[in-house]
Amino acid sequence: AQSVSQHNHHVILSEAASLELGCNYSYGGTVNLFWYVQYPGQHLQLLLKYFSGDPLVKGIKGFEAEFIKSKFSFNLRKPSVQWSDTAEYFCAVSSNSGNTPLVFGKGTRLSVIA
Amino acid sequence: KAGVTQTPRYLIKTRGQQVTLSCSPISGHRSVSWYQQTPGQGLQFLFEYFSETQRNKGNFPGRFSGRQFSNSRSEMNVSTLELGDSALYLCASSYREVYNSPLHFGNGTRLTVT
């Protein structure tokens, strides 16, 4: 079964700082990878996804993520965070082999301070 | 297009009672998944329904059950509530015919067990 590990539980950054949130998954086969974001009081929204092709994927609001197959990683990055990026971020993985559910990491809370 | 709708938004129940939560998926989506979200544990998969059939089930006790109707609406039921069942219950829908179709989440039902 797949599992997802997010290394940082809470990250605090100043505005304009660069962001990198770690995500590692455990699964031997081909996977689909996702980052979701949950802003305060709002529902979970898809930030970006990777299925195949270019391992560097770009999402909404200036976020990007890089799939490194050899490291089983899918880290989320943003060059310059804004106060409005304050939210909880979830990495998720599903198997490409069939009917398996989407498995989420425990999430990373990002607080951006002025 | 209307999003995923979950009712009720908030519920307060006492131990030993049972509860039913409802989810209306996005029009055209035939897959509905349920997740339990708690602080520090992230999202834990409960079950997934597709065309009225349970396709996947997570590692939860039998007190947690669900069903899906012919119009794709879904309900989940928790019997003999325990304090540890207090959580945000999230419903998500997708085009499961496309195996890597992203999930679209509702705002959730916050259940408090006293």
mmCIF file of C-alpha atoms in Angstrom:
data_model
loop_
_atom_site.group_PDB
_atom_site.id
_atom_site.type_symbol
_atom_site.label_atom_id
_atom_site.label_comp_id
_atom_site.label_asym_id
_atom_site.label_seq_id
_atom_site.Cartn_x
_atom_site.Cartn_y
_atom_site.Cartn_z
ATOM 1 C CA ALA A 1 0.000 0.000 0.000
ATOM 2 C CA GLN A 2 1.106 3.535 -0.668
ATOM 3 C CA SER A 3 2.094 5.935 2.077
ATOM 4 C CA VAL A 4 3.055 9.602 2.027
ATOM 5 C CA SER A 5 5.425 11.410 4.354
ATOM 6 C CA GLN A 6 5.524 15.170 4.762
ATOM 7 C CA HIS A 7 8.538 16.146 6.795
ATOM 8 C CA ASN A 8 7.523 19.557 8.057
ATOM 9 C CA HIS A 9 4.498 19.915 10.312
ATOM 10 C CA HIS A 10 4.613 23.694 10.594
ATOM 11 C CA VAL A 11 6.663 26.138 8.570
ATOM 12 C CA ILE A 12 6.858 29.834 9.352
ATOM 13 C CA LEU A 13 8.200 32.193 6.696
ATOM 14 C CA SER A 14 8.401 35.900 6.135
ATOM 15 C CA GLU A 15 6.819 37.388 3.048
ATOM 16 C CA ALA A 16 9.041 37.142 -0.045
ATOM 17 C CA ALA A 17 10.956 34.166 1.368
ATOM 18 C CA SER A 18 11.309 31.056 -0.763
ATOM 19 C CA LEU A 19 9.337 27.951 0.093
ATOM 20 C CA GLU A 20 10.073 24.270 -0.258
ATOM 21 C CA LEU A 21 7.840 21.654 1.339
ATOM 22 C CA GLY A 22 9.042 18.091 1.324
ATOM 23 C CA CYS A 23 6.998 15.090 0.271
ATOM 24 C CA ASN A 24 8.155 11.497 -0.020
ATOM 25 C CA TYR A 25 6.011 8.558 -0.962
ATOM 26 C CA SER A 26 6.351 4.857 -0.589
ATOM 27 C CA TYR A 27 5.199 2.803 -3.550
ATOM 28 C CA GLY A 28 7.073 0.660 -6.016
ATOM 29 C CA GLY A 29 4.956 1.201 -9.079
ATOM 30 C CA THR A 30 3.933 4.098 -11.249
ATOM 31 C CA VAL A 31 2.160 6.823 -9.352
ATOM 32 C CA ASN A 32 0.046 9.919 -9.779
ATOM 33 C CA LEU A 33 1.103 12.767 -7.517
ATOM 34 C CA PHE A 34 -0.872 15.734 -6.232
ATOM 35 C CA TRP A 35 -0.550 18.746 -3.992
ATOM 36 C CA TYR A 36 -3.709 20.116 -2.414
ATOM 37 C CA VAL A 37 -4.079 23.310 -0.401
ATOM 38 C CA GLN A 38 -6.603 24.156 2.307
ATOM 39 C CA TYR A 39 -6.911 27.873 3.046
ATOM 40 C CA PRO A 40 -8.403 28.821 6.427
ATOM 41 C CA GLY A 41 -12.135 28.149 6.391
ATOM 42 C CA GLN A 42 -12.128 26.841 2.832
ATOM 43 C CA HIS A 43 -12.321 23.439 1.203
ATOM 44 C CA LEU A 44 -9.337 21.515 -0.132
ATOM 45 C CA GLN A 45 -8.302 22.673 -3.591
ATOM 46 C CA LEU A 46 -5.999 21.114 -6.157
ATOM 47 C CA LEU A 47 -2.742 23.032 -6.455
ATOM 48 C CA LEU A 48 -1.005 20.894 -9.050
ATOM 49 C CA LYS A 49 -0.668 17.325 -10.285
ATOM 50 C CA TYR A 50 1.830 15.058 -11.982
ATOM 51 C CA PHE A 51 0.923 12.028 -14.065
ATOM 52 C CA SER A 52 3.738 11.665 -16.592
ATOM 53 C CA GLY A 53 6.103 13.637 -18.804
ATOM 54 C CA ASP A 54 8.036 16.679 -17.635
ATOM 55 C CA PRO A 55 8.870 16.056 -13.959
ATOM 56 C CA LEU A 56 8.670 19.773 -13.217
ATOM 57 C CA VAL A 57 5.020 20.740 -13.021
ATOM 58 C CA LYS A 58 3.566 24.170 -12.559
ATOM 59 C CA GLY A 59 0.385 24.848 -10.680
ATOM 60 C CA ILE A 60 -1.765 27.754 -9.681
ATOM 61 C CA LYS A 61 -0.579 30.855 -7.829
ATOM 62 C CA GLY A 62 3.078 30.435 -8.805
ATOM 63 C CA PHE A 63 3.599 27.038 -7.190
ATOM 64 C CA GLU A 64 5.609 24.290 -8.821
ATOM 65 C CA ALA A 65 6.694 20.789 -7.855
ATOM 66 C CA GLU A 66 9.414 18.466 -9.034
ATOM 67 C CA PHE A 67 9.035 14.715 -9.285
ATOM 68 C CA ILE A 68 12.309 12.918 -8.604
ATOM 69 C CA LYS A 69 11.645 9.254 -9.203
ATOM 70 C CA SER A 70 14.946 8.022 -7.764
ATOM 71 C CA LYS A 71 14.202 9.780 -4.482
ATOM 72 C CA PHE A 72 10.457 8.990 -4.413
ATOM 73 C CA SER A 73 9.943 12.691 -3.848
ATOM 74 C CA PHE A 74 7.551 15.368 -5.030
ATOM 75 C CA ASN A 75 8.567 18.582 -3.286
ATOM 76 C CA LEU A 76 6.517 21.752 -3.574
ATOM 77 C CA ARG A 77 8.243 25.066 -4.215
ATOM 78 C CA LYS A 78 7.460 28.738 -4.566
ATOM 79 C CA PRO A 79 10.150 31.376 -5.108
ATOM 80 C CA SER A 80 8.471 34.124 -3.101
ATOM 81 C CA VAL A 81 5.594 33.533 -0.683
ATOM 82 C CA GLN A 82 2.842 35.988 0.139
ATOM 83 C CA TRP A 83 0.743 36.387 3.259
ATOM 84 C CA SER A 84 -2.178 34.905 1.303
ATOM 85 C CA ASP A 85 -0.271 31.608 0.967
ATOM 86 C CA THR A 86 -0.938 30.920 4.634
ATOM 87 C CA ALA A 87 -2.696 27.555 4.516
ATOM 88 C CA GLU A 88 -2.273 23.842 5.054
ATOM 89 C CA TYR A 89 -0.659 21.898 2.236
ATOM 90 C CA PHE A 90 -1.217 18.217 1.565
ATOM 91 C CA CYS A 91 0.741 15.908 -0.674
ATOM 92 C CA ALA A 92 -1.153 12.909 -2.067
ATOM 93 C CA VAL A 93 -0.405 9.849 -4.164
ATOM 94 C CA SER A 94 -2.414 7.262 -6.032
ATOM 95 C CA SER A 95 -1.306 4.213 -7.904
ATOM 96 C CA ASN A 96 -1.381 4.285 -11.661
ATOM 97 C CA SER A 97 -2.135 0.589 -11.752
ATOM 98 C CA GLY A 98 -5.801 0.556 -11.015
ATOM 99 C CA ASN A 99 -8.486 1.289 -8.523
ATOM 100 C CA THR A 100 -6.604 2.492 -5.494
ATOM 101 C CA PRO A 101 -7.652 5.409 -3.327
ATOM 102 C CA LEU A 102 -5.821 8.705 -3.077
ATOM 103 C CA VAL A 103 -3.557 8.580 -0.024
ATOM 104 C CA PHE A 104 -2.666 11.840 1.718
ATOM 105 C CA GLY A 105 0.206 12.924 3.881
ATOM 106 C CA LYS A 106 -0.478 14.484 7.269
ATOM 107 C CA GLY A 107 -0.104 17.990 5.905
ATOM 108 C CA THR A 108 2.209 20.941 6.451
ATOM 109 C CA ARG A 109 0.872 24.129 7.954
ATOM 110 C CA LEU A 110 2.444 27.216 6.388
ATOM 111 C CA SER A 111 2.274 30.520 8.207
ATOM 112 C CA VAL A 112 3.506 33.571 6.295
ATOM 113 C CA ILE A 113 4.213 36.641 8.392
ATOM 114 C CA ALA A 114 4.578 40.204 7.225
ATOM 115 C CA LYS B 1 -21.111 24.049 -12.047
ATOM 116 C CA ALA B 2 -22.078 23.619 -8.413
ATOM 117 C CA GLY B 3 -19.402 22.131 -6.193
ATOM 118 C CA VAL B 4 -19.565 19.212 -3.817
ATOM 119 C CA THR B 5 -22.215 19.835 -1.179
ATOM 120 C CA GLN B 6 -22.084 18.305 2.263
ATOM 121 C CA THR B 7 -24.796 18.486 4.882
ATOM 122 C CA PRO B 8 -24.992 19.281 7.661
ATOM 123 C CA ARG B 9 -21.997 21.567 8.206
ATOM 124 C CA TYR B 10 -21.891 20.957 11.947
ATOM 125 C CA LEU B 11 -23.132 18.190 14.197
ATOM 126 C CA ILE B 12 -22.934 17.627 17.921
ATOM 127 C CA LYS B 13 -23.726 14.148 19.168
ATOM 128 C CA THR B 14 -23.204 12.208 22.368
ATOM 129 C CA ARG B 15 -21.354 8.959 22.797
ATOM 130 C CA GLY B 16 -23.313 5.918 21.753
ATOM 131 C CA GLN B 17 -25.513 7.751 19.278
ATOM 132 C CA GLN B 18 -25.365 7.289 15.538
ATOM 133 C CA VAL B 19 -25.026 9.876 12.806
ATOM 134 C CA THR B 20 -25.629 10.113 9.060
ATOM 135 C CA LEU B 21 -23.758 12.552 6.849
ATOM 136 C CA SER B 22 -24.770 13.437 3.322
ATOM 137 C CA CYS B 23 -22.823 14.343 0.193
ATOM 138 C CA SER B 24 -23.983 15.539 -3.213
ATOM 139 C CA PRO B 25 -21.222 15.274 -5.828
ATOM 140 C CA ILE B 26 -20.535 17.554 -8.744
ATOM 141 C CA SER B 27 -22.932 16.851 -11.580
ATOM 142 C CA GLY B 28 -21.537 14.122 -13.812
ATOM 143 C CA HIS B 29 -19.156 12.726 -11.211
ATOM 144 C CA ARG B 30 -19.919 9.097 -10.411
ATOM 145 C CA SER B 31 -17.245 8.517 -7.786
ATOM 146 C CA VAL B 32 -17.566 9.695 -4.203
ATOM 147 C CA SER B 33 -14.830 9.267 -1.600
ATOM 148 C CA TRP B 34 -14.984 9.964 2.114
ATOM 149 C CA TYR B 35 -12.110 11.051 4.333
ATOM 150 C CA GLN B 36 -11.719 11.756 8.035
ATOM 151 C CA GLN B 37 -9.570 14.787 8.838
ATOM 152 C CA THR B 38 -8.132 15.296 12.309
ATOM 153 C CA PRO B 39 -5.336 17.599 13.536
ATOM 154 C CA GLY B 40 -1.994 15.872 13.257
ATOM 155 C CA GLN B 41 -3.361 12.878 11.318
ATOM 156 C CA GLY B 42 -4.209 14.588 8.072
ATOM 157 C CA LEU B 43 -6.770 12.942 5.838
ATOM 158 C CA GLN B 44 -7.492 9.296 6.375
ATOM 159 C CA PHE B 45 -9.377 7.414 3.699
ATOM 160 C CA LEU B 46 -12.684 5.896 4.740
ATOM 161 C CA PHE B 47 -14.237 4.504 1.555
ATOM 162 C CA GLU B 48 -14.984 5.160 -2.083
ATOM 163 C CA TYR B 49 -18.158 4.466 -4.008
ATOM 164 C CA PHE B 50 -18.555 4.274 -7.744
ATOM 165 C CA SER B 51 -21.862 3.609 -9.453
ATOM 166 C CA GLU B 52 -23.450 2.504 -6.164
ATOM 167 C CA THR B 53 -20.686 -0.022 -5.438
ATOM 168 C CA GLN B 54 -18.042 0.278 -2.755
ATOM 169 C CA ARG B 55 -14.787 0.263 -4.663
ATOM 170 C CA ASN B 56 -12.282 0.760 -1.843
ATOM 171 C CA LYS B 57 -12.383 0.718 1.917
ATOM 172 C CA GLY B 58 -9.944 2.184 4.413
ATOM 173 C CA ASN B 59 -8.833 0.815 7.735
ATOM 174 C CA PHE B 60 -11.775 1.893 9.886
ATOM 175 C CA PRO B 61 -13.995 -0.240 12.125
ATOM 176 C CA GLY B 62 -17.298 -1.583 10.910
ATOM 177 C CA ARG B 63 -19.125 1.199 12.780
ATOM 178 C CA PHE B 64 -18.305 3.328 9.745
ATOM 179 C CA SER B 65 -20.406 2.535 6.714
ATOM 180 C CA GLY B 66 -21.607 4.230 3.589
ATOM 181 C CA ARG B 67 -23.715 3.917 0.530
ATOM 182 C CA GLN B 68 -24.284 5.582 -2.797
ATOM 183 C CA PHE B 69 -27.566 6.141 -4.555
ATOM 184 C CA SER B 70 -28.401 5.936 -8.242
ATOM 185 C CA ASN B 71 -28.074 9.721 -8.584
ATOM 186 C CA SER B 72 -24.481 9.435 -7.199
ATOM 187 C CA ARG B 73 -25.385 11.117 -3.918
ATOM 188 C CA SER B 74 -23.730 9.401 -0.998
ATOM 189 C CA GLU B 75 -24.258 9.012 2.722
ATOM 190 C CA MET B 76 -21.969 7.791 5.419
ATOM 191 C CA ASN B 77 -23.110 6.491 8.759
ATOM 192 C CA VAL B 78 -21.272 6.127 12.022
ATOM 193 C CA SER B 79 -22.928 4.027 14.695
ATOM 194 C CA THR B 80 -22.168 3.855 18.410
ATOM 195 C CA LEU B 81 -20.224 7.090 18.356
ATOM 196 C CA GLU B 82 -17.015 7.386 20.360
ATOM 197 C CA LEU B 83 -15.215 10.529 21.499
ATOM 198 C CA GLY B 84 -12.413 9.760 19.037
ATOM 199 C CA ASP B 85 -14.827 10.056 16.135
ATOM 200 C CA SER B 86 -14.818 13.829 16.545
ATOM 201 C CA ALA B 87 -13.373 15.096 13.269
ATOM 202 C CA LEU B 88 -14.022 16.892 10.021
ATOM 203 C CA TYR B 89 -15.530 14.450 7.547
ATOM 204 C CA LEU B 90 -14.774 15.312 3.958
ATOM 205 C CA CYS B 91 -16.489 14.104 0.847
ATOM 206 C CA ALA B 92 -14.872 14.311 -2.572
ATOM 207 C CA SER B 93 -16.129 13.478 -6.035
ATOM 208 C CA SER B 94 -14.394 12.759 -9.312
ATOM 209 C CA TYR B 95 -14.689 11.268 -12.785
ATOM 210 C CA ARG B 96 -13.392 7.894 -11.628
ATOM 211 C CA GLU B 97 -13.631 6.531 -15.156
ATOM 212 C CA VAL B 98 -10.440 8.521 -15.633
ATOM 213 C CA TYR B 99 -8.261 6.797 -13.063
ATOM 214 C CA ASN B 100 -6.087 9.830 -12.348
ATOM 215 C CA SER B 101 -8.954 12.298 -12.202
ATOM 216 C CA PRO B 102 -8.386 14.763 -9.336
ATOM 217 C CA LEU B 103 -10.740 14.812 -6.376
ATOM 218 C CA HIS B 104 -13.010 17.786 -5.782
ATOM 219 C CA PHE B 105 -13.752 18.315 -2.115
ATOM 220 C CA GLY B 106 -16.711 19.678 -0.218
ATOM 221 C CA ASN B 107 -16.454 21.924 2.833
ATOM 222 C CA GLY B 108 -16.937 19.006 5.156
ATOM 223 C CA THR B 109 -19.125 18.141 8.112
ATOM 224 C CA ARG B 110 -17.600 18.872 11.499
ATOM 225 C CA LEU B 111 -18.711 16.230 13.951
ATOM 226 C CA THR B 112 -18.248 16.750 17.665
ATOM 227 C CA VAL B 113 -18.912 13.823 19.986
ATOM 228 C CA THR B 114 -19.404 14.666 23.655
#
